[in-house]
Amino acid sequence: MIRRTDRPDDDFADEIEAHLRLEADQLIEEGVAPDEAMMAARREFGNVTRSRERFYESNRRMWLENLWRDAGYALRQMRRSPISTATIVASLALGIGLNTGIFSLADQALVRALPVRAPEELVQLHWDGRFVGAGMGSVGFGSLLPFPLFEDLRADNDVFADMLARTTAEVHLRSGELSEAVPVEIVSGTYFSALGIQPAQGRLFGEADDQNPDAHPLVVLSFDYWRQRFGGDPGVVGTQVRMNDHPMTIIGVAPEGFRGTDWSMAPSLWIPMAMKARATNGWSGVDERRARFSHVFARLAPGVSREHAAGQLRSWFKNYLRSDTEREGWPAVTEGQMAEYMASELDLRPGSQGQSRLQREIQQPMLILLAATGLIFLLACLNVANLSFARVVAGRRATALRSALGASRWRIVGEQLIESGLLALMGCVFGAVLAPLVSRVVLSFLGEGRAGHVALDTALDGRMLLFAVAITGLTTVLSGAAPALYVASIRPVNALKQQASAIAAGFTLRKTLVVGQFVLALILLIGAGLFSRTLGSLRDQGPGYATTNLMMFSVRPMSDGFEREGTQPLLRELQAAVERVPEVEQVGIAAFEMLTGGGWNNPMTIEVDEPIVTDHSHPMNAVSAGFFESLGTPMVAGRSFDERDHFEELGWDLRSVIVNQAFVERYLSNVDPIGARLAIGNGPDLVPEIQIIGVVQSFRDTQIRETRPQAFFSLWETGFTQGTFYVRTRTSSTAAARSIRTAIARVDPSVTVLSLRTLDDQLDRMLSNERMLATLAGAFAVLATLLAMIGLYAVLSFSAERRTKEMGIRLALGAQRWAAGGLIVREAVTLAAVGLVIALPAVYALGRLVESQLFGVEPLDLPTFASAVGALVVVCLVASVFPARKVGTMDPLVALRSE
Amino acid sequence: MSTQSTPPESDRIALLQGTLDVLILRTLVFGHQHGQGIARAIQQSSDDVLLVDHGSLYPALQRLEKKGWIAAEWGVSTNNRRARFYELTALGREQLVHETDQWRRLAAAMARVLGLEGAEGAP
């Protein structure tokens, strides 16, 4: 490590000795007396030791040697005060670990590009404007495009090197005995080549594998699924699996780390778009221009910018829109709708991250968490600065002594920085261990309640480490600067004389640090309070029906191999079978699962005297008789569904609808809603024919925070082939679960029961963001409070020690012991009060920022503020107990003799 | 600096930083020499005007040796003392030429600025 020149120190000493002799010889020659000559030579030479020192220093990488020595010194110092060292390292590990863990997830979820070739060249096509769907109205968002548009554009553009389309579904995959529901990404034949993905095993789809409908029963497995399900066996390539009971051949495995284009739904397998009908209940839709389900990405041709490409596509898209209106099957639209449709633009958005349903949803919670961990980090730094300060102040005499003995100021400051650096490094190591655990906890919240799998890594990776190291450097500077500056300011004379002024300045700084800690802790405490109150009010409010003793499960008969015609009879049979289970009170079926955040939305045309079109798309569902009864939501007017609302053949023939109270209040407040008619959609030629037969009490579904107008159609008058059962049980739900499974298996063992769980559970999944914020913010607040308490304790102990003499005098003059101890408590409370005064405006401002995440609680919630302040008071008392007791119980005589 | 008795002290000039290096190189042009000899030679060739602080001589030698401008080996002096002899390397010779040139220009420039003799076209 320490490079020496080949010349040893002794050799240099010899040379100087030789010089002195030669000089003496010459002096003798010049007439100086021999016994004086040597003396004169030495005098002439000057300080021999200094010369040797300079030689010694020139000979080494001094800084490295110093570093080594200082590190040793720092380690010895740390061993001498293990508690303070452990506290510092733990604070740092917390600060670094929490930040790194959350940063890593936020980075992956919000920032990181897909692991594909040149992701920056990818753009995502976006339909800005109005889409005109089939009679059912327009569904979906601008990011979804009709598949034919993708095909048209791919055949007719010169700005893209390649294009791909994808959609997702959940399928039942059976291989051997085991059948399980897995997410699948349904992709155009160009998908893998456009992304530049190479297979890990076998081959991937090419264009030739996506030509004719239903003609390419091929599957590419994801690397993770291949490992987990097939043990990474290369032999599975070429074998058959059954997807929704249809035989498909595995042709290859995607590379490790590639998890499709949506991190919130990592597919277990890919199938060609030509096979879509097999995955989506027999409906393909790849030829339909009035339906949209595809996300379309394109790779920009070399040298083409996004803006240029968008400009080039403008006229193409205008043509597309115009010819679309001239096609057969173009629905009647109003003039306004037509104008909006024709004004639509095809927007090109950056596509390097792929697209994710979850991204927008978790962005704010993630940013709040990041901010919270940032505060924790700052707090940890303040704590470390404070404790380090205590250490250097305690060691000031030693420092002064060393300074007096000739150690340069830089050496001493350097030493201090090295100590900070070493502590930060240890914190970094523990933090790096902690970070993946933090990620895992956050991911456990994100992962649940979502169909499919969240493809975020929690393992320590390069970016994460880099962040940890960067943040460690920051820590060293933030926490090491103040002590280092203090050390630099130590004047040997003052410090040795133990003058008060030598420590007074440092003490003010330490108090400031503690106030800072209080401010941060208060912000986190109040934040945690607000989030947990939010969660509490959402839970109290619930969805609007009792979730206890209510269970749900889903079946998708077509995925189990049933023919379309057989699905609804099976659903009815299952309903009857489950109803016969002794533990079961009521059963109802809904086409769409509730409390998932998604569903079926449409605008409606309502006719009372004249047709009105709803101002929004409203959530709708198709439900069976018994559904509202199972939930326990009473009818406010009219009747519930019963056997009359049943159409023999499977298909769409909507006759009756039940709307909720919110719907009536919004659109039918002045009339008798029963008997009013409505139609789904907003076209001008729509004839409202579906009759409102009942009004149900409002409950919440897709948006747990608000009650919105909703419409429920009779399931047996729709063509839906799947259902989610809602089962009201007499006993605890868990006991009933087994009986329900048995009853279903008795009807048909091939039916797969999906997501059998309680509604309490479902509600929790729906509230995963809120629970995440409440839980993590709570944990952060506890940590912050603890850190602030440690900081306060350190300062108070020091203060008690510093005022020993003063207290001694007070006691000697007759002050009460409790009054002396009270001085310490008063000091604590003063610091806390200052912190409070500073924190309140900050909390107010931050509260406004997170307002959108709150529910049932104001940003300035008095109980929350009161409890936070209460917690702070407790912190003050706990932190001052020992120092105050010490002051209160000391012997005045001993105290007076101190120093 | 160190006290000196023989020549009039006020006329002696302490060496500026960097000048010692050139002087050492220059001295070694005439052949190899040990440290004490170098110090003496500089003093003599400057008519005892330049004072070599022996304490800084050896670090300077060390520095030059590291740069590869001079090389050293132990030998025996004329009066049979063991001594470490230094000699100029090819690199050192080049450096001397370069530094000498620099010095000339510096000296000329200084002279011009200070308005001394040899300053052509002085204002």
mmCIF file of C-alpha atoms in Angstrom, chain A residues 468-647:
data_model
loop_
_atom_site.group_PDB
_atom_site.id
_atom_site.type_symbol
_atom_site.label_atom_id
_atom_site.label_comp_id
_atom_site.label_asym_id
_atom_site.label_seq_id
_atom_site.Cartn_x
_atom_site.Cartn_y
_atom_site.Cartn_z
ATOM 1 C CA ALA A 468 -26.294 4.198 -1.035
ATOM 2 C CA VAL A 469 -22.695 5.215 -1.544
ATOM 3 C CA ALA A 470 -23.646 8.675 -2.794
ATOM 4 C CA ILE A 471 -25.933 9.208 0.143
ATOM 5 C CA THR A 472 -23.195 7.991 2.478
ATOM 6 C CA GLY A 473 -20.873 10.617 1.103
ATOM 7 C CA LEU A 474 -23.553 13.202 1.733
ATOM 8 C CA THR A 475 -23.951 11.899 5.263
ATOM 9 C CA THR A 476 -20.256 12.248 5.941
ATOM 10 C CA VAL A 477 -20.316 15.842 4.854
ATOM 11 C CA LEU A 478 -23.561 16.719 6.626
ATOM 12 C CA SER A 479 -22.789 14.989 9.876
ATOM 13 C CA GLY A 480 -19.030 15.455 9.876
ATOM 14 C CA ALA A 481 -18.761 19.116 8.924
ATOM 15 C CA ALA A 482 -19.958 20.626 12.183
ATOM 16 C CA PRO A 483 -17.712 18.576 14.462
ATOM 17 C CA ALA A 484 -14.795 19.092 12.101
ATOM 18 C CA LEU A 485 -15.303 22.850 12.127
ATOM 19 C CA TYR A 486 -15.507 22.770 15.873
ATOM 20 C CA VAL A 487 -12.277 20.808 16.098
ATOM 21 C CA ALA A 488 -10.623 23.282 13.788
ATOM 22 C CA SER A 489 -11.660 26.104 16.067
ATOM 23 C CA ILE A 490 -10.181 24.567 19.187
ATOM 24 C CA ARG A 491 -7.546 26.856 20.624
ATOM 25 C CA PRO A 492 -5.150 24.739 22.652
ATOM 26 C CA VAL A 493 -4.823 27.316 25.395
ATOM 27 C CA ASN A 494 -8.537 27.829 25.927
ATOM 28 C CA ALA A 495 -9.410 24.200 25.689
ATOM 29 C CA LEU A 496 -6.676 23.140 28.069
ATOM 30 C CA LYS A 497 -7.753 25.760 30.518
ATOM 31 C CA GLN A 498 -11.273 24.323 30.165
ATOM 32 C CA GLN A 499 -12.636 27.724 29.384
ATOM 33 C CA ALA A 500 -16.311 27.914 28.949
ATOM 34 C CA SER A 501 -15.994 29.897 25.760
ATOM 35 C CA ALA A 502 -14.269 26.968 24.105
ATOM 36 C CA ILE A 503 -17.417 24.915 24.342
ATOM 37 C CA ALA A 504 -20.146 27.515 24.414
ATOM 38 C CA ALA A 505 -20.212 28.008 20.666
ATOM 39 C CA GLY A 506 -20.432 24.302 20.078
ATOM 40 C CA PHE A 507 -23.241 23.985 22.545
ATOM 41 C CA THR A 508 -25.431 26.504 20.757
ATOM 42 C CA LEU A 509 -24.897 24.573 17.573
ATOM 43 C CA ARG A 510 -25.889 21.348 19.257
ATOM 44 C CA LYS A 511 -29.051 22.911 20.569
ATOM 45 C CA THR A 512 -29.850 24.051 17.056
ATOM 46 C CA LEU A 513 -29.376 20.503 15.834
ATOM 47 C CA VAL A 514 -31.811 19.223 18.439
ATOM 48 C CA VAL A 515 -34.379 21.826 17.453
ATOM 49 C CA GLY A 516 -33.937 20.663 13.862
ATOM 50 C CA GLN A 517 -34.553 17.099 14.961
ATOM 51 C CA PHE A 518 -37.713 18.172 16.732
ATOM 52 C CA VAL A 519 -38.985 19.927 13.652
ATOM 53 C CA LEU A 520 -38.419 16.861 11.472
ATOM 54 C CA ALA A 521 -39.870 14.489 14.032
ATOM 55 C CA LEU A 522 -42.964 16.656 14.376
ATOM 56 C CA ILE A 523 -43.499 16.745 10.639
ATOM 57 C CA LEU A 524 -43.265 12.977 10.484
ATOM 58 C CA LEU A 525 -45.455 12.482 13.542
ATOM 59 C CA ILE A 526 -48.187 14.702 12.192
ATOM 60 C CA GLY A 527 -47.866 13.125 8.748
ATOM 61 C CA ALA A 528 -48.218 9.679 10.252
ATOM 62 C CA GLY A 529 -51.195 10.861 12.260
ATOM 63 C CA LEU A 530 -52.928 12.236 9.178
ATOM 64 C CA PHE A 531 -52.357 9.067 7.183
ATOM 65 C CA SER A 532 -53.495 6.757 9.923
ATOM 66 C CA ARG A 533 -56.593 8.886 10.495
ATOM 67 C CA THR A 534 -57.213 8.669 6.750
ATOM 68 C CA LEU A 535 -56.949 4.905 6.832
ATOM 69 C CA GLY A 536 -59.165 4.829 9.912
ATOM 70 C CA SER A 537 -61.923 6.880 8.331
ATOM 71 C CA LEU A 538 -61.786 4.877 5.124
ATOM 72 C CA ARG A 539 -62.067 1.652 7.105
ATOM 73 C CA ASP A 540 -64.855 3.024 9.292
ATOM 74 C CA GLN A 541 -66.754 4.214 6.301
ATOM 75 C CA GLY A 542 -66.118 1.005 4.384
ATOM 76 C CA PRO A 543 -67.685 0.403 1.003
ATOM 77 C CA GLY A 544 -71.202 1.047 2.273
ATOM 78 C CA TYR A 545 -72.127 -2.500 3.288
ATOM 79 C CA ALA A 546 -70.936 -4.805 6.039
ATOM 80 C CA THR A 547 -67.737 -6.528 4.929
ATOM 81 C CA THR A 548 -67.644 -8.895 7.894
ATOM 82 C CA ASN A 549 -68.901 -12.382 7.145
ATOM 83 C CA LEU A 550 -68.925 -11.577 3.467
ATOM 84 C CA MET A 551 -66.833 -13.643 1.091
ATOM 85 C CA MET A 552 -66.064 -13.473 -2.581
ATOM 86 C CA PHE A 553 -64.602 -15.698 -5.248
ATOM 87 C CA SER A 554 -64.440 -15.608 -9.034
ATOM 88 C CA VAL A 555 -64.891 -18.176 -11.755
ATOM 89 C CA ARG A 556 -64.074 -17.912 -15.455
ATOM 90 C CA PRO A 557 -65.682 -20.981 -17.007
ATOM 91 C CA MET A 558 -64.300 -20.343 -20.503
ATOM 92 C CA SER A 559 -60.779 -20.433 -19.084
ATOM 93 C CA ASP A 560 -61.623 -23.844 -17.656
ATOM 94 C CA GLY A 561 -62.631 -25.101 -21.086
ATOM 95 C CA PHE A 562 -66.399 -24.477 -21.023
ATOM 96 C CA GLU A 563 -68.166 -23.439 -24.193
ATOM 97 C CA ARG A 564 -69.619 -19.950 -24.273
ATOM 98 C CA GLU A 565 -73.190 -21.235 -24.184
ATOM 99 C CA GLY A 566 -72.491 -23.299 -21.112
ATOM 100 C CA THR A 567 -71.122 -20.488 -18.992
ATOM 101 C CA GLN A 568 -74.231 -18.776 -17.676
ATOM 102 C CA PRO A 569 -76.047 -22.034 -16.881
ATOM 103 C CA LEU A 570 -72.940 -23.089 -14.960
ATOM 104 C CA LEU A 571 -72.896 -19.796 -13.038
ATOM 105 C CA ARG A 572 -76.560 -20.317 -12.093
ATOM 106 C CA GLU A 573 -75.884 -23.873 -11.061
ATOM 107 C CA LEU A 574 -72.941 -22.777 -8.928
ATOM 108 C CA GLN A 575 -75.052 -20.065 -7.319
ATOM 109 C CA ALA A 576 -77.691 -22.608 -6.365
ATOM 110 C CA ALA A 577 -75.083 -25.037 -5.055
ATOM 111 C CA VAL A 578 -73.370 -22.440 -2.886
ATOM 112 C CA GLU A 579 -76.713 -21.266 -1.572
ATOM 113 C CA ARG A 580 -77.378 -24.781 -0.296
ATOM 114 C CA VAL A 581 -74.235 -24.727 1.859
ATOM 115 C CA PRO A 582 -75.478 -24.585 5.465
ATOM 116 C CA GLU A 583 -73.114 -21.769 6.500
ATOM 117 C CA VAL A 584 -74.308 -19.599 3.626
ATOM 118 C CA GLU A 585 -77.099 -17.097 4.006
ATOM 119 C CA GLN A 586 -77.222 -15.419 0.583
ATOM 120 C CA VAL A 587 -75.299 -15.578 -2.704
ATOM 121 C CA GLY A 588 -75.177 -13.114 -5.572
ATOM 122 C CA ILE A 589 -73.044 -12.827 -8.680
ATOM 123 C CA ALA A 590 -71.519 -9.785 -10.338
ATOM 124 C CA ALA A 591 -69.844 -9.777 -13.727
ATOM 125 C CA PHE A 592 -67.051 -7.547 -12.427
ATOM 126 C CA GLU A 593 -65.166 -7.929 -9.198
ATOM 127 C CA MET A 594 -65.763 -5.018 -6.840
ATOM 128 C CA LEU A 595 -63.209 -2.933 -4.954
ATOM 129 C CA THR A 596 -60.403 -3.516 -7.402
ATOM 130 C CA GLY A 597 -60.145 0.005 -8.722
ATOM 131 C CA GLY A 598 -61.249 -1.100 -12.175
ATOM 132 C CA GLY A 599 -64.448 -2.139 -13.878
ATOM 133 C CA TRP A 600 -66.886 -1.314 -16.602
ATOM 134 C CA ASN A 601 -67.598 2.348 -17.310
ATOM 135 C CA ASN A 602 -69.850 3.951 -19.883
ATOM 136 C CA PRO A 603 -71.767 7.097 -20.550
ATOM 137 C CA MET A 604 -75.540 6.645 -20.575
ATOM 138 C CA THR A 605 -78.487 8.239 -22.283
ATOM 139 C CA ILE A 606 -81.454 8.652 -19.948
ATOM 140 C CA GLU A 607 -84.941 9.423 -21.089
ATOM 141 C CA VAL A 608 -87.508 10.921 -18.822
ATOM 142 C CA ASP A 609 -89.238 13.539 -20.909
ATOM 143 C CA GLU A 610 -86.460 13.985 -23.366
ATOM 144 C CA PRO A 611 -83.095 12.173 -23.599
ATOM 145 C CA ILE A 612 -80.225 13.451 -21.472
ATOM 146 C CA VAL A 613 -76.701 12.165 -21.774
ATOM 147 C CA THR A 614 -74.748 11.578 -18.568
ATOM 148 C CA ASP A 615 -71.913 14.025 -18.086
ATOM 149 C CA HIS A 616 -69.430 11.254 -17.324
ATOM 150 C CA SER A 617 -68.842 7.611 -17.924
ATOM 151 C CA HIS A 618 -70.296 5.891 -14.902
ATOM 152 C CA PRO A 619 -69.309 2.588 -13.391
ATOM 153 C CA MET A 620 -71.692 -0.210 -14.149
ATOM 154 C CA ASN A 621 -71.941 -3.865 -13.352
ATOM 155 C CA ALA A 622 -74.146 -6.773 -14.242
ATOM 156 C CA VAL A 623 -75.498 -8.662 -11.265
ATOM 157 C CA SER A 624 -77.745 -11.585 -10.492
ATOM 158 C CA ALA A 625 -80.721 -11.893 -8.212
ATOM 159 C CA GLY A 626 -79.480 -12.097 -4.646
ATOM 160 C CA PHE A 627 -76.553 -9.779 -5.198
ATOM 161 C CA PHE A 628 -77.876 -6.765 -3.288
ATOM 162 C CA GLU A 629 -79.334 -9.098 -0.675
ATOM 163 C CA SER A 630 -75.912 -10.660 -0.083
ATOM 164 C CA LEU A 631 -74.312 -7.276 0.331
ATOM 165 C CA GLY A 632 -77.196 -6.224 2.543
ATOM 166 C CA THR A 633 -77.843 -3.007 0.638
ATOM 167 C CA PRO A 634 -81.570 -2.294 0.788
ATOM 168 C CA MET A 635 -83.699 -1.123 -2.125
ATOM 169 C CA VAL A 636 -84.813 2.459 -1.659
ATOM 170 C CA ALA A 637 -87.527 2.175 -4.289
ATOM 171 C CA GLY A 638 -88.836 -0.390 -6.732
ATOM 172 C CA ARG A 639 -87.692 -3.988 -6.646
ATOM 173 C CA SER A 640 -84.511 -5.988 -6.781
ATOM 174 C CA PHE A 641 -83.646 -8.422 -9.591
ATOM 175 C CA ASP A 642 -85.436 -11.742 -9.561
ATOM 176 C CA GLU A 643 -86.327 -14.593 -11.896
ATOM 177 C CA ARG A 644 -88.208 -12.218 -14.189
ATOM 178 C CA ASP A 645 -84.953 -10.527 -15.234
ATOM 179 C CA HIS A 646 -83.724 -13.479 -17.162
ATOM 180 C CA PHE A 647 -83.345 -13.964 -20.868
#
